Amino acid sequence: MDKAKEIQDFYASKVKNACRPEIRRYGALQMAFFKAKRSGEDISVLKQELENARREAMRKAIGCLDEHEHFEIIATLSDNGKIRSMPDFFKNCII
């Protein structure tokens, strides 16, 4: 495993541990949204709740790392890797 991947995995686990309740809520709402959509129910309220939960999880994920940790992650980003930007990194952490 290369050094960049190790750094990203370390900080991803730190983010996941700090945001566990928000990530669980987001996952539960995703499942409810999927089930409601398949059954033909009105999904407008669930869609808004899902977006709010995603926004809250992302906000907390971004806030749980300090500036030095952000710069350390930025230094590991590459154009040919799975994670190419900080939003990609945080999206990967909450899904």
PDB file of N, CA and C in Angstrom:
ATOM      1  N   MET A   1       0.852  -1.185   0.000  1.00  0.00           N
ATOM      2  CA  MET A   1       0.000   0.000   0.000  1.00  0.00           C
ATOM      3  C   MET A   1       0.892   1.241   0.000  1.00  0.00           C
ATOM      4  N   ASP A   2       0.600   2.170  -0.868  1.00  0.00           N
ATOM      5  CA  ASP A   2       1.435   3.360  -0.938  1.00  0.00           C
ATOM      6  C   ASP A   2       1.085   4.339   0.187  1.00  0.00           C
ATOM      7  N   LYS A   3       1.980   5.271   0.398  1.00  0.00           N
ATOM      8  CA  LYS A   3       1.863   6.219   1.503  1.00  0.00           C
ATOM      9  C   LYS A   3       0.609   7.094   1.381  1.00  0.00           C
ATOM     10  N   ALA A   4       0.299   7.551   0.163  1.00  0.00           N
ATOM     11  CA  ALA A   4      -0.877   8.408  -0.038  1.00  0.00           C
ATOM     12  C   ALA A   4      -2.155   7.683   0.371  1.00  0.00           C
ATOM     13  N   LYS A   5      -2.273   6.427  -0.018  1.00  0.00           N
ATOM     14  CA  LYS A   5      -3.459   5.633   0.318  1.00  0.00           C
ATOM     15  C   LYS A   5      -3.559   5.433   1.834  1.00  0.00           C
ATOM     16  N   GLU A   6      -2.429   5.218   2.486  1.00  0.00           N
ATOM     17  CA  GLU A   6      -2.422   5.050   3.941  1.00  0.00           C
ATOM     18  C   GLU A   6      -2.903   6.319   4.636  1.00  0.00           C
ATOM     19  N   ILE A   7      -2.429   7.470   4.174  1.00  0.00           N
ATOM     20  CA  ILE A   7      -2.837   8.747   4.767  1.00  0.00           C
ATOM     21  C   ILE A   7      -4.331   8.969   4.562  1.00  0.00           C
ATOM     22  N   GLN A   8      -4.811   8.730   3.346  1.00  0.00           N
ATOM     23  CA  GLN A   8      -6.236   8.905   3.062  1.00  0.00           C
ATOM     24  C   GLN A   8      -7.088   7.957   3.898  1.00  0.00           C
ATOM     25  N   ASP A   9      -6.664   6.712   4.030  1.00  0.00           N
ATOM     26  CA  ASP A   9      -7.418   5.740   4.832  1.00  0.00           C
ATOM     27  C   ASP A   9      -7.445   6.135   6.307  1.00  0.00           C
ATOM     28  N   PHE A  10      -6.309   6.644   6.814  1.00  0.00           N
ATOM     29  CA  PHE A  10      -6.237   7.067   8.210  1.00  0.00           C
ATOM     30  C   PHE A  10      -7.228   8.192   8.489  1.00  0.00           C
ATOM     31  N   TYR A  11      -7.215   9.213   7.635  1.00  0.00           N
ATOM     32  CA  TYR A  11      -8.115  10.347   7.851  1.00  0.00           C
ATOM     33  C   TYR A  11      -9.567   9.991   7.538  1.00  0.00           C
ATOM     34  N   ALA A  12      -9.798   9.100   6.606  1.00  0.00           N
ATOM     35  CA  ALA A  12     -11.165   8.654   6.317  1.00  0.00           C
ATOM     36  C   ALA A  12     -11.750   7.938   7.534  1.00  0.00           C
ATOM     37  N   SER A  13     -10.950   7.109   8.189  1.00  0.00           N
ATOM     38  CA  SER A  13     -11.451   6.419   9.383  1.00  0.00           C
ATOM     39  C   SER A  13     -11.700   7.411  10.515  1.00  0.00           C
ATOM     40  N   LYS A  14     -10.861   8.443  10.614  1.00  0.00           N
ATOM     41  CA  LYS A  14     -11.065   9.477  11.630  1.00  0.00           C
ATOM     42  C   LYS A  14     -12.382  10.216  11.375  1.00  0.00           C
ATOM     43  N   VAL A  15     -12.644  10.553  10.115  1.00  0.00           N
ATOM     44  CA  VAL A  15     -13.888  11.242   9.747  1.00  0.00           C
ATOM     45  C   VAL A  15     -15.084  10.340  10.014  1.00  0.00           C
ATOM     46  N   LYS A  16     -15.002   9.076   9.619  1.00  0.00           N
ATOM     47  CA  LYS A  16     -16.118   8.144   9.808  1.00  0.00           C
ATOM     48  C   LYS A  16     -16.447   7.962  11.288  1.00  0.00           C
ATOM     49  N   ASN A  17     -15.425   7.909  12.135  1.00  0.00           N
ATOM     50  CA  ASN A  17     -15.664   7.763  13.571  1.00  0.00           C
ATOM     51  C   ASN A  17     -16.296   9.017  14.159  1.00  0.00           C
ATOM     52  N   ALA A  18     -15.861  10.185  13.706  1.00  0.00           N
ATOM     53  CA  ALA A  18     -16.392  11.441  14.234  1.00  0.00           C
ATOM     54  C   ALA A  18     -17.824  11.699  13.777  1.00  0.00           C
ATOM     55  N   CYS A  19     -18.186  11.187  12.614  1.00  0.00           N
ATOM     56  CA  CYS A  19     -19.499  11.470  12.010  1.00  0.00           C
ATOM     57  C   CYS A  19     -20.425  10.267  11.999  1.00  0.00           C
ATOM     58  N   ARG A  20     -20.177   9.309  12.829  1.00  0.00           N
ATOM     59  CA  ARG A  20     -20.951   8.064  12.800  1.00  0.00           C
ATOM     60  C   ARG A  20     -22.471   8.276  12.876  1.00  0.00           C
ATOM     61  N   PRO A  21     -23.000   9.100  13.800  1.00  0.00           N
ATOM     62  CA  PRO A  21     -24.467   9.267  13.846  1.00  0.00           C
ATOM     63  C   PRO A  21     -25.034   9.898  12.567  1.00  0.00           C
ATOM     64  N   GLU A  22     -24.336  10.884  12.023  1.00  0.00           N
ATOM     65  CA  GLU A  22     -24.799  11.544  10.798  1.00  0.00           C
ATOM     66  C   GLU A  22     -24.756  10.590   9.610  1.00  0.00           C
ATOM     67  N   ILE A  23     -23.711   9.765   9.550  1.00  0.00           N
ATOM     68  CA  ILE A  23     -23.578   8.803   8.454  1.00  0.00           C
ATOM     69  C   ILE A  23     -24.678   7.745   8.546  1.00  0.00           C
ATOM     70  N   ARG A  24     -24.990   7.297   9.756  1.00  0.00           N
ATOM     71  CA  ARG A  24     -26.067   6.310   9.937  1.00  0.00           C
ATOM     72  C   ARG A  24     -27.423   6.898   9.543  1.00  0.00           C
ATOM     73  N   ARG A  25     -27.661   8.139   9.930  1.00  0.00           N
ATOM     74  CA  ARG A  25     -28.924   8.792   9.569  1.00  0.00           C
ATOM     75  C   ARG A  25     -29.019   8.934   8.054  1.00  0.00           C
ATOM     76  N   TYR A  26     -27.945   9.339   7.424  1.00  0.00           N
ATOM     77  CA  TYR A  26     -27.923   9.491   5.969  1.00  0.00           C
ATOM     78  C   TYR A  26     -28.185   8.145   5.286  1.00  0.00           C
ATOM     79  N   GLY A  27     -27.557   7.091   5.776  1.00  0.00           N
ATOM     80  CA  GLY A  27     -27.763   5.756   5.209  1.00  0.00           C
ATOM     81  C   GLY A  27     -29.197   5.275   5.373  1.00  0.00           C
ATOM     82  N   ALA A  28     -29.784   5.522   6.543  1.00  0.00           N
ATOM     83  CA  ALA A  28     -31.168   5.117   6.785  1.00  0.00           C
ATOM     84  C   ALA A  28     -32.128   5.887   5.874  1.00  0.00           C
ATOM     85  N   LEU A  29     -31.870   7.171   5.682  1.00  0.00           N
ATOM     86  CA  LEU A  29     -32.721   7.965   4.793  1.00  0.00           C
ATOM     87  C   LEU A  29     -32.560   7.542   3.336  1.00  0.00           C
ATOM     88  N   GLN A  30     -31.351   7.145   2.953  1.00  0.00           N
ATOM     89  CA  GLN A  30     -31.149   6.644   1.592  1.00  0.00           C
ATOM     90  C   GLN A  30     -31.989   5.390   1.360  1.00  0.00           C
ATOM     91  N   MET A  31     -31.993   4.504   2.331  1.00  0.00           N
ATOM     92  CA  MET A  31     -32.771   3.268   2.215  1.00  0.00           C
ATOM     93  C   MET A  31     -34.269   3.580   2.168  1.00  0.00           C
ATOM     94  N   ALA A  32     -34.731   4.486   3.029  1.00  0.00           N
ATOM     95  CA  ALA A  32     -36.146   4.862   3.030  1.00  0.00           C
ATOM     96  C   ALA A  32     -36.534   5.520   1.708  1.00  0.00           C
ATOM     97  N   PHE A  33     -35.665   6.357   1.177  1.00  0.00           N
ATOM     98  CA  PHE A  33     -35.919   7.015  -0.108  1.00  0.00           C
ATOM     99  C   PHE A  33     -36.031   5.983  -1.225  1.00  0.00           C
ATOM    100  N   PHE A  34     -35.110   5.029  -1.230  1.00  0.00           N
ATOM    101  CA  PHE A  34     -35.119   3.974  -2.244  1.00  0.00           C
ATOM    102  C   PHE A  34     -36.412   3.161  -2.184  1.00  0.00           C
ATOM    103  N   LYS A  35     -36.798   2.774  -0.969  1.00  0.00           N
ATOM    104  CA  LYS A  35     -38.018   1.972  -0.806  1.00  0.00           C
ATOM    105  C   LYS A  35     -39.264   2.762  -1.199  1.00  0.00           C
ATOM    106  N   ALA A  36     -39.320   4.031  -0.826  1.00  0.00           N
ATOM    107  CA  ALA A  36     -40.479   4.862  -1.171  1.00  0.00           C
ATOM    108  C   ALA A  36     -40.566   5.072  -2.678  1.00  0.00           C
ATOM    109  N   LYS A  37     -39.441   5.252  -3.304  1.00  0.00           N
ATOM    110  CA  LYS A  37     -39.420   5.462  -4.753  1.00  0.00           C
ATOM    111  C   LYS A  37     -39.889   4.209  -5.486  1.00  0.00           C
ATOM    112  N   ARG A  38     -39.461   3.049  -5.019  1.00  0.00           N
ATOM    113  CA  ARG A  38     -39.860   1.786  -5.654  1.00  0.00           C
ATOM    114  C   ARG A  38     -41.337   1.495  -5.466  1.00  0.00           C
ATOM    115  N   SER A  39     -41.885   1.910  -4.332  1.00  0.00           N
ATOM    116  CA  SER A  39     -43.300   1.627  -4.074  1.00  0.00           C
ATOM    117  C   SER A  39     -44.225   2.699  -4.650  1.00  0.00           C
ATOM    118  N   GLY A  40     -43.666   3.729  -5.241  1.00  0.00           N
ATOM    119  CA  GLY A  40     -44.475   4.755  -5.886  1.00  0.00           C
ATOM    120  C   GLY A  40     -45.024   5.811  -4.945  1.00  0.00           C
ATOM    121  N   GLU A  41     -44.499   5.899  -3.747  1.00  0.00           N
ATOM    122  CA  GLU A  41     -44.963   6.898  -2.784  1.00  0.00           C
ATOM    123  C   GLU A  41     -44.401   8.275  -3.139  1.00  0.00           C
ATOM    124  N   ASP A  42     -44.960   9.297  -2.492  1.00  0.00           N
ATOM    125  CA  ASP A  42     -44.462  10.659  -2.677  1.00  0.00           C
ATOM    126  C   ASP A  42     -43.096  10.771  -1.988  1.00  0.00           C
ATOM    127  N   ILE A  43     -42.094  11.163  -2.738  1.00  0.00           N
ATOM    128  CA  ILE A  43     -40.731  11.194  -2.197  1.00  0.00           C
ATOM    129  C   ILE A  43     -40.209  12.608  -1.970  1.00  0.00           C
ATOM    130  N   SER A  44     -41.043  13.615  -2.164  1.00  0.00           N
ATOM    131  CA  SER A  44     -40.564  14.996  -2.068  1.00  0.00           C
ATOM    132  C   SER A  44     -40.039  15.329  -0.669  1.00  0.00           C
ATOM    133  N   VAL A  45     -40.747  14.903   0.372  1.00  0.00           N
ATOM    134  CA  VAL A  45     -40.300  15.177   1.739  1.00  0.00           C
ATOM    135  C   VAL A  45     -39.026  14.393   2.042  1.00  0.00           C
ATOM    136  N   LEU A  46     -39.010  13.125   1.658  1.00  0.00           N
ATOM    137  CA  LEU A  46     -37.816  12.303   1.889  1.00  0.00           C
ATOM    138  C   LEU A  46     -36.613  12.849   1.131  1.00  0.00           C
ATOM    139  N   LYS A  47     -36.856  13.355  -0.061  1.00  0.00           N
ATOM    140  CA  LYS A  47     -35.768  13.902  -0.867  1.00  0.00           C
ATOM    141  C   LYS A  47     -35.122  15.088  -0.151  1.00  0.00           C
ATOM    142  N   GLN A  48     -35.950  15.958   0.419  1.00  0.00           N
ATOM    143  CA  GLN A  48     -35.430  17.118   1.153  1.00  0.00           C
ATOM    144  C   GLN A  48     -34.699  16.674   2.418  1.00  0.00           C
ATOM    145  N   GLU A  49     -35.269  15.720   3.143  1.00  0.00           N
ATOM    146  CA  GLU A  49     -34.615  15.194   4.347  1.00  0.00           C
ATOM    147  C   GLU A  49     -33.270  14.549   4.015  1.00  0.00           C
ATOM    148  N   LEU A  50     -33.231  13.809   2.922  1.00  0.00           N
ATOM    149  CA  LEU A  50     -31.991  13.162   2.491  1.00  0.00           C
ATOM    150  C   LEU A  50     -30.927  14.205   2.162  1.00  0.00           C
ATOM    151  N   GLU A  51     -31.319  15.250   1.456  1.00  0.00           N
ATOM    152  CA  GLU A  51     -30.377  16.318   1.113  1.00  0.00           C
ATOM    153  C   GLU A  51     -29.875  17.031   2.372  1.00  0.00           C
ATOM    154  N   ASN A  52     -30.768  17.281   3.325  1.00  0.00           N
ATOM    155  CA  ASN A  52     -30.361  17.911   4.582  1.00  0.00           C
ATOM    156  C   ASN A  52     -29.406  17.014   5.366  1.00  0.00           C
ATOM    157  N   ALA A  53     -29.674  15.721   5.398  1.00  0.00           N
ATOM    158  CA  ALA A  53     -28.803  14.780   6.110  1.00  0.00           C
ATOM    159  C   ALA A  53     -27.433  14.697   5.441  1.00  0.00           C
ATOM    160  N   ARG A  54     -27.405  14.695   4.106  1.00  0.00           N
ATOM    161  CA  ARG A  54     -26.129  14.674   3.386  1.00  0.00           C
ATOM    162  C   ARG A  54     -25.333  15.941   3.674  1.00  0.00           C
ATOM    163  N   ARG A  55     -26.020  17.078   3.648  1.00  0.00           N
ATOM    164  CA  ARG A  55     -25.360  18.354   3.908  1.00  0.00           C
ATOM    165  C   ARG A  55     -24.796  18.400   5.330  1.00  0.00           C
ATOM    166  N   GLU A  56     -25.569  17.915   6.298  1.00  0.00           N
ATOM    167  CA  GLU A  56     -25.123  17.903   7.692  1.00  0.00           C
ATOM    168  C   GLU A  56     -23.928  16.966   7.882  1.00  0.00           C
ATOM    169  N   ALA A  57     -23.972  15.792   7.260  1.00  0.00           N
ATOM    170  CA  ALA A  57     -22.852  14.851   7.364  1.00  0.00           C
ATOM    171  C   ALA A  57     -21.590  15.438   6.729  1.00  0.00           C
ATOM    172  N   MET A  58     -21.737  16.077   5.579  1.00  0.00           N
ATOM    173  CA  MET A  58     -20.578  16.700   4.921  1.00  0.00           C
ATOM    174  C   MET A  58     -20.023  17.844   5.771  1.00  0.00           C
ATOM    175  N   ARG A  59     -20.913  18.656   6.356  1.00  0.00           N
ATOM    176  CA  ARG A  59     -20.472  19.781   7.180  1.00  0.00           C
ATOM    177  C   ARG A  59     -19.666  19.287   8.378  1.00  0.00           C
ATOM    178  N   LYS A  60     -20.173  18.259   9.029  1.00  0.00           N
ATOM    179  CA  LYS A  60     -19.466  17.729  10.191  1.00  0.00           C
ATOM    180  C   LYS A  60     -18.164  17.039   9.772  1.00  0.00           C
ATOM    181  N   ALA A  61     -18.179  16.343   8.638  1.00  0.00           N
ATOM    182  CA  ALA A  61     -16.968  15.672   8.156  1.00  0.00           C
ATOM    183  C   ALA A  61     -15.869  16.682   7.859  1.00  0.00           C
ATOM    184  N   ILE A  62     -16.226  17.770   7.212  1.00  0.00           N
ATOM    185  CA  ILE A  62     -15.237  18.802   6.888  1.00  0.00           C
ATOM    186  C   ILE A  62     -14.715  19.454   8.157  1.00  0.00           C
ATOM    187  N   GLY A  63     -15.592  19.664   9.127  1.00  0.00           N
ATOM    188  CA  GLY A  63     -15.207  20.336  10.358  1.00  0.00           C
ATOM    189  C   GLY A  63     -14.419  19.491  11.341  1.00  0.00           C
ATOM    190  N   CYS A  64     -14.425  18.183  11.185  1.00  0.00           N
ATOM    191  CA  CYS A  64     -13.756  17.344  12.187  1.00  0.00           C
ATOM    192  C   CYS A  64     -12.245  17.246  11.965  1.00  0.00           C
ATOM    193  N   LEU A  65     -11.767  17.708  10.822  1.00  0.00           N
ATOM    194  CA  LEU A  65     -10.327  17.717  10.558  1.00  0.00           C
ATOM    195  C   LEU A  65      -9.803  19.138  10.670  1.00  0.00           C
ATOM    196  N   ASP A  66      -8.599  19.284  11.225  1.00  0.00           N
ATOM    197  CA  ASP A  66      -8.031  20.628  11.312  1.00  0.00           C
ATOM    198  C   ASP A  66      -7.325  21.009  10.007  1.00  0.00           C
ATOM    199  N   GLU A  67      -6.832  22.225   9.957  1.00  0.00           N
ATOM    200  CA  GLU A  67      -6.239  22.749   8.722  1.00  0.00           C
ATOM    201  C   GLU A  67      -5.040  21.923   8.264  1.00  0.00           C
ATOM    202  N   HIS A  68      -4.188  21.525   9.190  1.00  0.00           N
ATOM    203  CA  HIS A  68      -3.013  20.716   8.845  1.00  0.00           C
ATOM    204  C   HIS A  68      -3.432  19.389   8.218  1.00  0.00           C
ATOM    205  N   GLU A  69      -4.465  18.763   8.771  1.00  0.00           N
ATOM    206  CA  GLU A  69      -4.948  17.488   8.230  1.00  0.00           C
ATOM    207  C   GLU A  69      -5.536  17.660   6.828  1.00  0.00           C
ATOM    208  N   HIS A  70      -6.231  18.776   6.613  1.00  0.00           N
ATOM    209  CA  HIS A  70      -6.755  19.060   5.269  1.00  0.00           C
ATOM    210  C   HIS A  70      -5.607  19.163   4.260  1.00  0.00           C
ATOM    211  N   PHE A  71      -4.561  19.901   4.626  1.00  0.00           N
ATOM    212  CA  PHE A  71      -3.424  20.062   3.716  1.00  0.00           C
ATOM    213  C   PHE A  71      -2.700  18.744   3.473  1.00  0.00           C
ATOM    214  N   GLU A  72      -2.640  17.898   4.494  1.00  0.00           N
ATOM    215  CA  GLU A  72      -2.008  16.589   4.330  1.00  0.00           C
ATOM    216  C   GLU A  72      -2.795  15.719   3.338  1.00  0.00           C
ATOM    217  N   ILE A  73      -4.108  15.789   3.394  1.00  0.00           N
ATOM    218  CA  ILE A  73      -4.941  15.045   2.438  1.00  0.00           C
ATOM    219  C   ILE A  73      -4.787  15.628   1.041  1.00  0.00           C
ATOM    220  N   ILE A  74      -4.802  16.948   0.934  1.00  0.00           N
ATOM    221  CA  ILE A  74      -4.648  17.607  -0.372  1.00  0.00           C
ATOM    222  C   ILE A  74      -3.352  17.176  -1.039  1.00  0.00           C
ATOM    223  N   ALA A  75      -2.296  17.007  -0.252  1.00  0.00           N
ATOM    224  CA  ALA A  75      -1.000  16.600  -0.802  1.00  0.00           C
ATOM    225  C   ALA A  75      -1.040  15.186  -1.383  1.00  0.00           C
ATOM    226  N   THR A  76      -2.011  14.369  -0.973  1.00  0.00           N
ATOM    227  CA  THR A  76      -2.081  12.982  -1.458  1.00  0.00           C
ATOM    228  C   THR A  76      -3.007  12.809  -2.658  1.00  0.00           C
ATOM    229  N   LEU A  77      -3.721  13.852  -3.048  1.00  0.00           N
ATOM    230  CA  LEU A  77      -4.670  13.749  -4.159  1.00  0.00           C
ATOM    231  C   LEU A  77      -3.935  13.629  -5.481  1.00  0.00           C
ATOM    232  N   SER A  78      -4.519  12.857  -6.397  1.00  0.00           N
ATOM    233  CA  SER A  78      -3.927  12.729  -7.730  1.00  0.00           C
ATOM    234  C   SER A  78      -5.034  12.649  -8.772  1.00  0.00           C
ATOM    235  N   ASP A  79      -4.704  13.024  -9.993  1.00  0.00           N
ATOM    236  CA  ASP A  79      -5.693  13.021 -11.072  1.00  0.00           C
ATOM    237  C   ASP A  79      -6.052  11.619 -11.539  1.00  0.00           C
ATOM    238  N   ASN A  80      -5.178  10.659 -11.312  1.00  0.00           N
ATOM    239  CA  ASN A  80      -5.458   9.307 -11.792  1.00  0.00           C
ATOM    240  C   ASN A  80      -5.923   8.362 -10.686  1.00  0.00           C
ATOM    241  N   GLY A  81      -6.125   8.878  -9.492  1.00  0.00           N
ATOM    242  CA  GLY A  81      -6.568   8.034  -8.391  1.00  0.00           C
ATOM    243  C   GLY A  81      -8.073   8.034  -8.230  1.00  0.00           C
ATOM    244  N   LYS A  82      -8.549   7.271  -7.263  1.00  0.00           N
ATOM    245  CA  LYS A  82      -9.985   7.186  -6.987  1.00  0.00           C
ATOM    246  C   LYS A  82     -10.488   8.512  -6.413  1.00  0.00           C
ATOM    247  N   ILE A  83      -9.663   9.124  -5.579  1.00  0.00           N
ATOM    248  CA  ILE A  83     -10.031  10.383  -4.939  1.00  0.00           C
ATOM    249  C   ILE A  83      -9.214  11.497  -5.583  1.00  0.00           C
ATOM    250  N   ARG A  84      -9.918  12.407  -6.269  1.00  0.00           N
ATOM    251  CA  ARG A  84      -9.241  13.458  -7.026  1.00  0.00           C
ATOM    252  C   ARG A  84      -9.376  14.837  -6.408  1.00  0.00           C
ATOM    253  N   SER A  85     -10.284  14.991  -5.437  1.00  0.00           N
ATOM    254  CA  SER A  85     -10.513  16.298  -4.826  1.00  0.00           C
ATOM    255  C   SER A  85     -10.985  16.108  -3.386  1.00  0.00           C
ATOM    256  N   MET A  86     -10.995  17.195  -2.637  1.00  0.00           N
ATOM    257  CA  MET A  86     -11.475  17.120  -1.262  1.00  0.00           C
ATOM    258  C   MET A  86     -12.966  16.754  -1.208  1.00  0.00           C
ATOM    259  N   PRO A  87     -13.829  17.312  -2.074  1.00  0.00           N
ATOM    260  CA  PRO A  87     -15.224  16.846  -2.045  1.00  0.00           C
ATOM    261  C   PRO A  87     -15.346  15.344  -2.307  1.00  0.00           C
ATOM    262  N   ASP A  88     -14.520  14.813  -3.222  1.00  0.00           N
ATOM    263  CA  ASP A  88     -14.521  13.362  -3.460  1.00  0.00           C
ATOM    264  C   ASP A  88     -14.127  12.606  -2.194  1.00  0.00           C
ATOM    265  N   PHE A  89     -13.126  13.125  -1.488  1.00  0.00           N
ATOM    266  CA  PHE A  89     -12.666  12.481  -0.256  1.00  0.00           C
ATOM    267  C   PHE A  89     -13.799  12.419   0.768  1.00  0.00           C
ATOM    268  N   PHE A  90     -14.474  13.551   0.995  1.00  0.00           N
ATOM    269  CA  PHE A  90     -15.530  13.581   2.004  1.00  0.00           C
ATOM    270  C   PHE A  90     -16.765  12.795   1.566  1.00  0.00           C
ATOM    271  N   LYS A  91     -17.101  12.810   0.281  1.00  0.00           N
ATOM    272  CA  LYS A  91     -18.220  11.992  -0.216  1.00  0.00           C
ATOM    273  C   LYS A  91     -17.923  10.517   0.008  1.00  0.00           C
ATOM    274  N   ASN A  92     -16.661  10.130  -0.229  1.00  0.00           N
ATOM    275  CA  ASN A  92     -16.249   8.749  -0.027  1.00  0.00           C
ATOM    276  C   ASN A  92     -16.365   8.356   1.449  1.00  0.00           C
ATOM    277  N   CYS A  93     -16.152   9.311   2.341  1.00  0.00           N
ATOM    278  CA  CYS A  93     -16.230   9.023   3.774  1.00  0.00           C
ATOM    279  C   CYS A  93     -17.664   8.804   4.249  1.00  0.00           C
ATOM    280  N   ILE A  94     -18.623   9.535   3.677  1.00  0.00           N
ATOM    281  CA  ILE A  94     -19.988   9.449   4.214  1.00  0.00           C
ATOM    282  C   ILE A  94     -20.855   8.412   3.523  1.00  0.00           C
ATOM    283  N   ILE A  95     -20.397   7.831   2.415  1.00  0.00           N
ATOM    284  CA  ILE A  95     -21.212   6.806   1.760  1.00  0.00           C
ATOM    285  C   ILE A  95     -20.712   5.423   2.092  1.00  0.00           C
TER     286      ILE A  95
END
